[in-house]
Amino acid sequence: MTYKNPYMGEQTWPEVNILETLRQRNPLVVCITNDVVRTFTANGLLAIGASPVMSECSEDLKDLIVHASALLINIGTLTPDKASYYKDAIALAKEHEVPIVLDPVGCHAGAYRLSVVLELIHTGVVSLLRGNQSEIKAIYDTLNPDNKKDDSTTGKGVDGAQVEDSAVIAYRLARLTNCPVVATGEEDYVSDGTRIFAVPHGHPIMTAVTGTGCLLGAVLAAFFSAYYPCKNRLSIGEFLAYALAYYGLAGESAVQVSDVKPGSFSVAFMDSLYTLDDAVLMSENRIRPVVVPDQLQVYFISGTQDVELNENRLLSVVEEACRGGVTCFQFREKGVGTLVGQQKLELAQELKQICAKYNALYVINDDVDLAMAVNADGVHVGQEDMRLKEVRNIVGHKVVGISLHSMEELHKTDVIYADCVGVGPMYATSSKPDAQAPCGPNRITELQAEGLILPCVGIGGITLGNAKPVLQAGACGVAVISAIAHADSPYEAVQQFKTLVGGTV
């Protein structure tokens, strides 16, 4: 959708052509993969417009890595010698700054496989972790020994069962490993540790054809290496979600030709990977944003009006709060003497950099144009602002939040276009002069009983002393202004809120 953005003047964002960019770059992907899928993987990479090369020893890799755009390590046919080679390969890729995609095939099926995967992850240089949902859950459970394991979701062999809360696990694991995580299943999820996306495309026949999962790791490696030209428009999470959508759409297209026959599907799938273009990929909403409770636990809202109109003070407070563990920051610049125009734009850009540094979700209050101009993670609007459907049409896959105060507003609001909700004011507040009368924590319970299923935060007058009832009423987290902005130590205030939320929900 094209529209005039007052913050951008005559400038417009260039059109995103992901597949065209990939094919023009023709990235060389070095594949250390399992014995079963080498031919399928090579043909698949050629079909998408990349160049494959297979490597089986360190001496060979030393010559290849200098020309590589990405390295795939797939542990499908694991041996002790190969495990040693994987470590050598990671060291070489790190030396030459080549991104590494790790496919932990079957790591949920045995302790040895899992130990090898964990050792590779602990190098700290894996660029992307791609597995089925059972594999991803096994890694997450092991890295979180206090996390209660759910054996009912464990897959068998290298197959993966659909795991509940896979979006949450992908988000948490991405933050733990400091790299994007792709978890595939009936619905795929990808998280970069800040955003989460769901991708519903594909067909069950793909699990009946050996190599489709392993090829996906190689395809993601090729896409990862082609991200740079798109980085100003798309987060790495959204970019990878489109790569997943492309792969799934190719599978759906192949089924129409092959009529759900595994043998003919393989040929048709290669043809679909080759012919699918950006027009098809971008023609509909191929991916959808997901907001999980973790992202809303400690939701800090502030602008210069909350720090005596001091821009440097705001930047310092936000940095300290993010360092303390704020999961979401909303830039709300409103009131007499606050910034407008270019000054507001520049401050918003600086705040975005701080949030990105700490993987905090970055949301703009009310100002859709500003959110688009700085490519924020999301926008939050009130009941008197732009209609949600119009907001969604403009912002695409950004997070969209909406304020709710009453049952009447719930019924008249098109919440289908929103991802999360702010309910309030919980208590009397001085941070918002035009705030409505307090509705109390019970309003959250009432709205959820009336059908509100989106994750929500309580907002308005919340302090450490009165936050617990808000969480007990059903909120995922608390949205706070003064209790952090005016704290002697915003870092310590956030830490205390994190402890409170973690012990209550």
Coordinates of C-alpha atoms in Angstrom, one line a residue:
M1 CA 0.0 0.0 0.0
T2 CA 1.4 3.4 -1.0
Y3 CA 0.7 6.5 1.0
K4 CA 2.3 9.8 1.8
N5 CA 4.3 9.8 5.0
P6 CA 4.9 13.3 6.4
Y7 CA 8.2 12.2 8.1
M8 CA 9.6 10.9 4.8
G9 CA 8.7 13.9 2.5
E10 CA 9.0 12.7 -1.1
Q11 CA 11.1 9.7 -0.1
T12 CA 9.4 6.2 -0.3
W13 CA 10.6 2.8 0.8
P14 CA 11.8 0.8 -2.2
E15 CA 9.7 -2.2 -3.2
V16 CA 10.9 -5.4 -1.5
N17 CA 11.8 -8.2 -4.0
I18 CA 13.1 -11.0 -1.9
L19 CA 13.3 -13.7 -4.5
E20 CA 14.7 -11.4 -7.2
T21 CA 17.4 -10.2 -4.7
L22 CA 18.4 -13.8 -3.9
R23 CA 18.6 -14.9 -7.5
Q24 CA 20.6 -11.9 -8.5
R25 CA 23.1 -12.5 -5.7
N26 CA 23.4 -16.3 -6.5
P27 CA 24.9 -17.1 -3.1
L28 CA 27.3 -19.9 -2.7
V29 CA 26.1 -22.2 0.1
V30 CA 28.6 -24.7 1.5
C31 CA 26.7 -27.7 2.7
I32 CA 27.9 -30.1 5.3
T33 CA 24.9 -32.3 5.2
N34 CA 23.8 -35.9 5.6
D35 CA 24.5 -38.7 3.2
V36 CA 20.8 -39.2 2.3
V37 CA 19.9 -35.8 0.9
R38 CA 23.0 -34.4 -0.9
T39 CA 21.5 -34.6 -4.4
F40 CA 18.1 -33.3 -3.3
T41 CA 19.8 -30.4 -1.5
A42 CA 22.0 -29.5 -4.4
N43 CA 19.1 -29.6 -6.9
G44 CA 16.9 -27.5 -4.5
L45 CA 19.6 -24.8 -4.1
L46 CA 20.0 -24.6 -7.9
A47 CA 16.3 -24.3 -8.3
I48 CA 16.0 -21.3 -6.0
G49 CA 18.9 -19.5 -7.7
A50 CA 21.7 -20.3 -5.3
S51 CA 24.9 -22.3 -5.9
P52 CA 25.6 -25.4 -3.8
V53 CA 28.9 -27.0 -3.0
M54 CA 29.3 -30.1 -0.7
S55 CA 32.2 -30.4 1.7
E56 CA 33.4 -33.4 3.8
C57 CA 36.7 -32.4 5.3
S58 CA 38.5 -29.4 6.9
E59 CA 41.2 -29.3 4.2
D60 CA 38.6 -28.9 1.5
L61 CA 36.6 -26.4 3.5
K62 CA 39.5 -24.1 3.9
D63 CA 39.5 -23.4 0.2
L64 CA 35.8 -23.2 -0.2
I65 CA 34.9 -21.0 2.8
V66 CA 36.6 -17.9 1.4
H67 CA 34.1 -17.9 -1.4
A68 CA 31.0 -18.9 0.6
S69 CA 27.9 -16.8 1.3
A70 CA 26.7 -19.2 4.0
L71 CA 27.5 -22.5 5.7
L72 CA 24.9 -25.2 6.4
I73 CA 25.7 -27.8 9.1
N74 CA 23.2 -30.7 9.1
I75 CA 23.9 -33.5 11.6
G76 CA 21.6 -36.1 10.0
T77 CA 24.2 -38.8 9.7
L78 CA 26.3 -38.1 12.7
T79 CA 29.6 -39.7 13.6
P80 CA 32.3 -38.7 16.1
D81 CA 34.6 -37.7 13.2
K82 CA 31.8 -35.6 11.7
A83 CA 31.2 -34.0 15.1
S84 CA 34.9 -32.9 15.1
Y85 CA 34.6 -31.6 11.6
Y86 CA 31.5 -29.5 12.5
K87 CA 33.6 -27.7 15.1
D88 CA 36.4 -27.1 12.6
A89 CA 33.9 -25.8 10.1
I90 CA 32.4 -23.4 12.6
A91 CA 35.8 -22.0 13.5
L92 CA 36.6 -21.5 9.8
A93 CA 33.3 -19.8 9.1
K94 CA 33.8 -17.5 12.1
E95 CA 37.2 -16.5 10.9
H96 CA 35.8 -15.5 7.5
E97 CA 32.6 -14.0 8.9
V98 CA 30.4 -16.5 7.0
P99 CA 26.9 -17.0 8.5
I100 CA 26.2 -20.5 9.9
V101 CA 22.9 -22.4 9.8
L102 CA 22.6 -25.3 12.1
D103 CA 20.0 -28.1 11.5
P104 CA 19.9 -30.3 14.6
V105 CA 18.4 -33.3 12.9
G106 CA 17.0 -35.8 15.4
C107 CA 18.5 -34.2 18.5
H108 CA 15.4 -34.9 20.5
A109 CA 15.9 -38.7 19.8
G110 CA 19.1 -39.3 21.6
A111 CA 21.5 -37.9 24.1
Y112 CA 24.6 -38.0 21.9
R113 CA 23.0 -36.0 19.1
L114 CA 21.7 -33.4 21.6
S115 CA 25.1 -33.1 23.2
V116 CA 26.8 -32.4 19.9
V117 CA 24.2 -29.8 19.0
L118 CA 24.6 -28.0 22.4
E119 CA 28.3 -28.0 22.0
L120 CA 28.0 -26.3 18.6
I121 CA 25.4 -23.8 20.0
H122 CA 27.7 -22.9 22.9
T123 CA 30.4 -21.7 20.4
G124 CA 28.2 -18.6 20.3
V125 CA 28.6 -18.1 16.5
V126 CA 25.6 -20.0 15.1
S127 CA 23.6 -17.5 12.9
L128 CA 20.4 -19.4 12.6
L129 CA 19.0 -22.5 14.3
R130 CA 16.5 -24.5 12.2
G131 CA 14.7 -27.6 13.4
N132 CA 11.3 -29.2 13.7
Q133 CA 9.3 -28.3 16.8
S134 CA 10.3 -31.4 18.8
E135 CA 14.0 -30.7 18.1
I136 CA 13.7 -27.1 19.1
K137 CA 11.8 -28.0 22.3
A138 CA 14.5 -30.5 23.2
I139 CA 17.2 -27.9 22.9
Y140 CA 15.2 -25.4 24.9
D141 CA 14.3 -27.9 27.6
T142 CA 18.0 -28.8 28.0
L143 CA 19.1 -25.2 28.2
N144 CA 16.4 -24.6 30.9
P145 CA 16.9 -27.4 33.4
D146 CA 14.2 -25.8 35.7
N147 CA 11.7 -25.9 32.8
K148 CA 9.2 -28.7 33.3
K149 CA 9.5 -31.1 30.3
D150 CA 6.4 -32.3 28.5
D151 CA 7.2 -35.8 27.3
S152 CA 3.8 -36.0 25.5
T153 CA 5.2 -33.7 22.8
T154 CA 8.3 -35.6 22.1
G155 CA 8.7 -36.9 18.5
K156 CA 10.2 -40.2 17.5
G157 CA 13.2 -40.7 15.3
V158 CA 13.8 -37.6 13.2
D159 CA 10.1 -36.9 12.9
G160 CA 8.8 -34.1 14.9
A161 CA 5.4 -33.9 16.7
Q162 CA 3.5 -30.6 16.8
V163 CA 4.5 -29.0 20.1
E164 CA 2.2 -26.7 22.0
D165 CA 3.5 -23.2 22.6
S166 CA 6.1 -23.5 19.9
A167 CA 5.9 -19.8 19.3
V168 CA 6.9 -19.1 22.9
I169 CA 9.7 -21.7 22.8
A170 CA 11.1 -20.2 19.5
Y171 CA 11.0 -16.7 21.1
R172 CA 12.7 -17.8 24.3
L173 CA 15.3 -20.0 22.6
A174 CA 16.2 -17.1 20.2
R175 CA 16.9 -14.9 23.2
L176 CA 18.9 -17.6 24.9
T177 CA 21.1 -18.4 21.9
N178 CA 21.1 -14.8 20.5
C179 CA 20.3 -16.1 17.1
P180 CA 17.0 -16.5 15.1
V181 CA 15.2 -19.8 15.6
V182 CA 12.9 -21.5 13.1
A183 CA 10.6 -24.2 14.4
T184 CA 8.7 -26.1 11.7
G185 CA 5.5 -28.1 12.1
E186 CA 1.9 -28.0 11.0
E187 CA 2.4 -24.2 11.3
D188 CA 5.9 -22.9 11.2
Y189 CA 7.3 -20.3 13.6
V190 CA 10.3 -18.0 13.4
S191 CA 11.6 -15.6 16.0
D192 CA 14.6 -13.3 16.1
G193 CA 14.3 -12.8 19.8
T194 CA 12.3 -9.6 19.4
R195 CA 9.5 -10.5 16.9
I196 CA 7.6 -13.8 16.2
F197 CA 5.9 -14.8 13.0
A198 CA 3.7 -17.7 12.1
V199 CA 3.7 -19.3 8.6
P200 CA 0.8 -21.6 7.7
H201 CA 1.9 -22.7 4.3
G202 CA 3.0 -26.2 3.1
H203 CA 1.4 -29.6 2.7
P204 CA 1.5 -32.9 4.8
I205 CA 3.0 -34.8 1.8
M206 CA 6.2 -32.8 2.4
T207 CA 6.9 -34.9 5.5
A208 CA 6.6 -38.1 3.4
V209 CA 9.4 -37.1 1.0
T210 CA 12.9 -37.6 2.4
G211 CA 15.0 -34.4 2.1
T212 CA 12.3 -31.7 2.2
G213 CA 13.2 -30.8 5.8
C214 CA 17.0 -30.9 5.2
L215 CA 16.7 -28.9 2.0
L216 CA 14.8 -26.2 4.0
G217 CA 17.9 -25.7 6.1
A218 CA 20.0 -25.1 3.0
V219 CA 17.3 -22.7 1.5
L220 CA 17.3 -20.7 4.8
A221 CA 21.1 -20.5 4.6
A222 CA 20.8 -19.0 1.1
F223 CA 18.2 -16.5 2.1
F224 CA 20.1 -15.5 5.3
S225 CA 23.1 -14.6 3.2
A226 CA 20.8 -12.4 1.0
Y227 CA 19.2 -10.4 3.9
Y228 CA 21.4 -7.3 3.8
P229 CA 19.7 -5.4 0.9
C230 CA 16.3 -5.8 2.8
K231 CA 17.4 -5.0 6.3
N232 CA 16.1 -1.5 6.3
R233 CA 12.6 -2.7 5.4
L234 CA 12.3 -6.1 7.1
S235 CA 13.5 -7.5 10.4
I236 CA 15.5 -10.7 10.0
G237 CA 12.5 -12.5 11.6
E238 CA 10.1 -11.2 9.0
F239 CA 12.5 -11.9 6.2
L240 CA 13.0 -15.5 7.3
A241 CA 9.2 -15.9 7.6
Y242 CA 8.9 -14.9 3.9
A243 CA 11.5 -17.6 3.1
L244 CA 9.4 -20.1 5.0
A245 CA 6.3 -18.9 3.2
Y246 CA 8.1 -19.3 -0.2
Y247 CA 9.1 -22.9 0.6
G248 CA 5.6 -23.8 1.8
L249 CA 3.9 -22.2 -1.2
A250 CA 6.2 -24.1 -3.5
G251 CA 5.0 -27.3 -1.7
E252 CA 1.4 -26.4 -2.1
S253 CA 1.9 -25.6 -5.8
A254 CA 3.7 -28.9 -6.4
V255 CA 0.8 -30.8 -4.9
Q256 CA -1.6 -29.3 -7.4
V257 CA 0.6 -30.8 -10.1
S258 CA 1.6 -34.1 -8.5
D259 CA -1.8 -35.0 -7.0
V260 CA -0.3 -36.0 -3.6
K261 CA 2.1 -38.6 -5.0
P262 CA 5.5 -38.6 -3.3
G263 CA 7.5 -39.6 -6.4
S264 CA 6.1 -37.0 -8.8
F265 CA 5.9 -34.4 -6.0
S266 CA 9.7 -34.3 -5.8
V267 CA 10.0 -33.2 -9.4
A268 CA 7.1 -30.8 -9.2
F269 CA 8.5 -29.3 -6.0
M270 CA 11.8 -28.4 -7.7
D271 CA 9.8 -26.9 -10.6
S272 CA 7.8 -24.8 -8.1
L273 CA 10.9 -23.6 -6.3
Y274 CA 12.3 -22.5 -9.7
T275 CA 9.2 -20.7 -11.0
L276 CA 7.6 -19.1 -7.9
D277 CA 8.2 -15.3 -7.9
D278 CA 7.9 -12.2 -5.7
A279 CA 4.4 -11.4 -7.2
V280 CA 3.0 -14.6 -5.8
L281 CA 5.0 -14.4 -2.5
M282 CA 3.8 -10.8 -1.8
S283 CA 0.3 -11.1 -3.3
E284 CA -1.5 -12.0 0.0
N285 CA -0.8 -12.1 3.8
R286 CA 1.5 -15.0 3.6
I287 CA 2.7 -14.6 7.2
R288 CA 1.2 -13.3 10.4
P289 CA 2.6 -11.6 13.4
V290 CA 2.4 -13.3 16.8
V291 CA 2.6 -11.7 20.2
V292 CA 3.3 -14.0 23.2
P293 CA 2.9 -13.1 26.9
D294 CA 6.7 -13.0 27.4
Q295 CA 6.9 -9.9 25.1
L296 CA 4.5 -7.9 27.3
Q297 CA 5.7 -8.8 30.8
V298 CA 7.4 -5.5 31.6
Y299 CA 6.0 -2.9 29.2
F300 CA 7.6 0.6 29.6
I301 CA 5.9 3.6 28.2
S302 CA 7.6 7.0 28.1
G303 CA 8.4 10.2 26.2
T304 CA 10.1 13.5 26.9
Q305 CA 7.0 14.7 28.8
D306 CA 7.9 12.1 31.5
V307 CA 11.5 13.3 32.0
E308 CA 11.1 17.1 32.2
L309 CA 11.3 17.4 28.3
N310 CA 14.9 16.3 28.4
E311 CA 15.8 14.1 25.4
N312 CA 19.1 12.9 26.7
R313 CA 17.5 12.0 30.0
L314 CA 14.9 9.9 28.1
L315 CA 17.6 8.1 26.1
S316 CA 19.4 7.3 29.4
V317 CA 16.3 6.1 31.2
V318 CA 15.3 3.9 28.2
E319 CA 18.8 2.4 27.9
E320 CA 18.9 1.7 31.6
A321 CA 15.4 0.2 31.6
C322 CA 16.2 -2.0 28.6
R323 CA 19.3 -3.2 30.3
G324 CA 17.2 -4.1 33.3
G325 CA 15.0 -6.3 31.1
V326 CA 12.1 -4.3 29.7
T327 CA 10.4 -6.6 27.2
C328 CA 8.6 -3.9 25.4
F329 CA 9.1 -0.1 25.1
Q330 CA 6.4 2.3 23.8
F331 CA 7.5 5.7 22.6
R332 CA 4.7 8.0 23.6
E333 CA 5.5 11.7 22.9
K334 CA 2.5 13.8 23.8
G335 CA 1.8 17.0 25.6
V336 CA 2.8 20.7 25.7
G337 CA 6.4 21.2 24.7
T338 CA 7.0 17.7 23.3
L339 CA 8.8 17.1 20.1
V340 CA 7.3 17.1 16.6
G341 CA 8.5 16.7 13.0
Q342 CA 12.2 16.0 12.4
Q343 CA 13.2 16.2 16.0
K344 CA 10.6 13.6 17.0
L345 CA 11.8 11.4 14.1
E346 CA 15.4 11.6 15.1
L347 CA 14.6 10.8 18.7
A348 CA 12.5 7.8 17.6
Q349 CA 15.4 6.5 15.5
E350 CA 17.8 6.7 18.5
L351 CA 15.3 4.9 20.7
K352 CA 14.9 2.2 18.1
Q353 CA 18.6 1.5 18.2
I354 CA 18.5 1.2 22.0
C355 CA 15.6 -1.3 21.9
A356 CA 17.3 -3.3 19.1
K357 CA 20.4 -3.6 21.2
Y358 CA 18.5 -5.3 24.0
N359 CA 15.9 -7.2 21.9
A360 CA 13.1 -5.1 23.4
L361 CA 9.9 -4.8 21.3
Y362 CA 9.7 -1.2 20.1
V363 CA 6.3 0.3 19.7
I364 CA 5.2 3.8 18.7
N365 CA 2.1 5.3 20.4
D366 CA -0.6 6.5 18.0
D367 CA 1.7 7.8 15.3
V368 CA 1.4 5.3 12.5
D369 CA 3.4 7.5 10.1
L370 CA 6.3 7.6 12.6
A371 CA 6.2 3.9 13.1
M372 CA 6.5 3.3 9.4
A373 CA 9.2 6.0 8.9
V374 CA 11.5 4.4 11.6
N375 CA 10.4 0.8 10.8
A376 CA 9.4 0.3 14.4
D377 CA 8.3 -3.2 15.6
G378 CA 4.7 -2.0 16.1
V379 CA 2.2 0.7 16.8
H380 CA -0.3 1.2 19.6
V381 CA -3.5 3.2 19.0
G382 CA -6.3 4.4 21.2
Q383 CA -10.1 4.4 20.6
E384 CA -10.1 7.9 19.2
D385 CA -7.3 7.2 16.8
M386 CA -7.2 5.6 13.3
R387 CA -9.5 2.5 12.9
L388 CA -7.7 -0.8 13.4
K389 CA -8.4 -2.1 9.9
E390 CA -6.8 1.0 8.4
V391 CA -3.8 0.8 10.7
R392 CA -3.3 -2.9 9.7
N393 CA -3.5 -2.0 6.0
I394 CA -0.7 0.5 6.4
V395 CA 1.6 -1.3 8.8
G396 CA 1.4 -4.8 7.4
H397 CA 3.0 -7.3 9.7
K398 CA 4.0 -4.9 12.5
V399 CA 2.5 -5.5 16.0
V400 CA -0.7 -3.6 16.4
G401 CA -1.9 -2.8 19.9
I402 CA -5.2 -1.3 20.9
S403 CA -6.5 0.4 24.1
L404 CA -9.7 -1.0 25.7
H405 CA -11.6 0.5 28.7
S406 CA -15.0 -1.2 28.6
M407 CA -17.1 -4.0 27.3
E408 CA -18.8 -1.5 24.9
E409 CA -15.4 -0.7 23.4
L410 CA -14.6 -4.4 23.1
H411 CA -17.7 -5.1 21.0
K412 CA -17.4 -2.1 18.8
T413 CA -13.6 -2.5 18.1
D414 CA -12.4 -4.7 15.2
V415 CA -9.9 -6.5 17.5
I416 CA -9.3 -9.1 14.7
Y417 CA -6.8 -6.6 13.3
A418 CA -4.9 -6.2 16.6
D419 CA -2.3 -8.4 18.2
C420 CA -2.4 -7.2 21.8
V421 CA -4.4 -5.0 24.1
G422 CA -3.8 -2.4 26.8
V423 CA -6.6 -2.3 29.4
G424 CA -7.0 0.6 31.8
P425 CA -6.6 2.8 33.6
M426 CA -6.2 0.2 36.3
Y427 CA -5.8 2.9 39.0
A428 CA -5.7 6.7 39.1
T429 CA -2.8 8.1 37.1
S430 CA -1.1 11.5 36.7
S431 CA 0.9 10.4 33.6
K432 CA -2.1 10.9 31.3
P433 CA -4.1 14.1 32.1
D434 CA -7.0 13.0 29.9
A435 CA -7.3 9.5 31.3
Q436 CA -10.7 8.0 32.0
A437 CA -11.9 7.0 35.4
P438 CA -10.1 3.9 36.8
C439 CA -11.7 0.7 35.9
G440 CA -9.7 -1.6 38.2
P441 CA -8.0 -5.0 37.6
N442 CA -11.4 -6.8 37.5
R443 CA -12.0 -5.2 34.1
I444 CA -9.4 -7.5 32.6
T445 CA -11.2 -10.5 33.9
E446 CA -14.6 -9.2 32.6
L447 CA -13.2 -8.5 29.1
Q448 CA -11.7 -12.0 28.9
A449 CA -14.9 -13.6 30.1
E450 CA -16.7 -11.6 27.3
G451 CA -14.4 -13.1 24.7
L452 CA -11.1 -11.1 24.7
I453 CA -8.4 -13.7 23.8
L454 CA -5.6 -11.4 22.8
P455 CA -2.7 -11.1 25.2
C456 CA -3.1 -7.9 27.3
V457 CA -1.4 -5.7 29.8
G458 CA -2.9 -3.5 32.5
I459 CA -2.0 0.1 32.4
G460 CA -2.6 3.2 34.5
G461 CA -1.2 4.1 37.9
I462 CA 0.6 0.8 38.3
T463 CA 3.4 0.5 40.9
L464 CA 5.2 -2.4 42.5
G465 CA 2.8 -2.2 45.4
N466 CA -0.4 -2.6 43.3
A467 CA 0.7 -4.6 40.3
K468 CA 0.0 -8.1 41.7
P469 CA -3.8 -7.8 41.4
V470 CA -3.5 -6.8 37.8
L471 CA -1.5 -9.9 37.0
Q472 CA -3.9 -12.1 39.0
A473 CA -6.8 -10.7 37.0
G474 CA -5.4 -12.2 33.8
A475 CA -2.9 -9.7 32.4
C476 CA 0.3 -11.0 30.8
G477 CA 2.2 -8.1 32.2
V478 CA 2.1 -4.5 33.3
A479 CA 2.5 -1.3 31.4
V480 CA 4.4 1.3 33.5
I481 CA 5.3 4.9 33.0
S482 CA 6.2 6.8 36.3
A483 CA 7.3 3.8 38.3
I484 CA 10.2 3.4 35.9
A485 CA 10.7 6.8 34.4
H486 CA 10.8 8.5 37.8
A487 CA 12.7 5.8 39.7
D488 CA 16.0 6.5 41.3
S489 CA 17.3 3.5 39.3
P490 CA 15.2 2.5 36.3
Y491 CA 17.3 -0.6 36.0
E492 CA 16.5 -1.8 39.5
A493 CA 12.8 -0.8 39.1
V494 CA 12.5 -3.0 36.0
Q495 CA 14.3 -5.9 37.8
Q496 CA 11.8 -5.7 40.6
F497 CA 8.9 -5.7 38.1
K498 CA 10.4 -8.7 36.3
T499 CA 10.7 -10.6 39.6
L500 CA 7.1 -9.7 40.5
V501 CA 5.7 -10.8 37.1
G502 CA 7.8 -14.0 37.0
G503 CA 6.5 -15.0 40.4
T504 CA 2.8 -14.2 39.7
V505 CA 2.1 -15.5 36.1

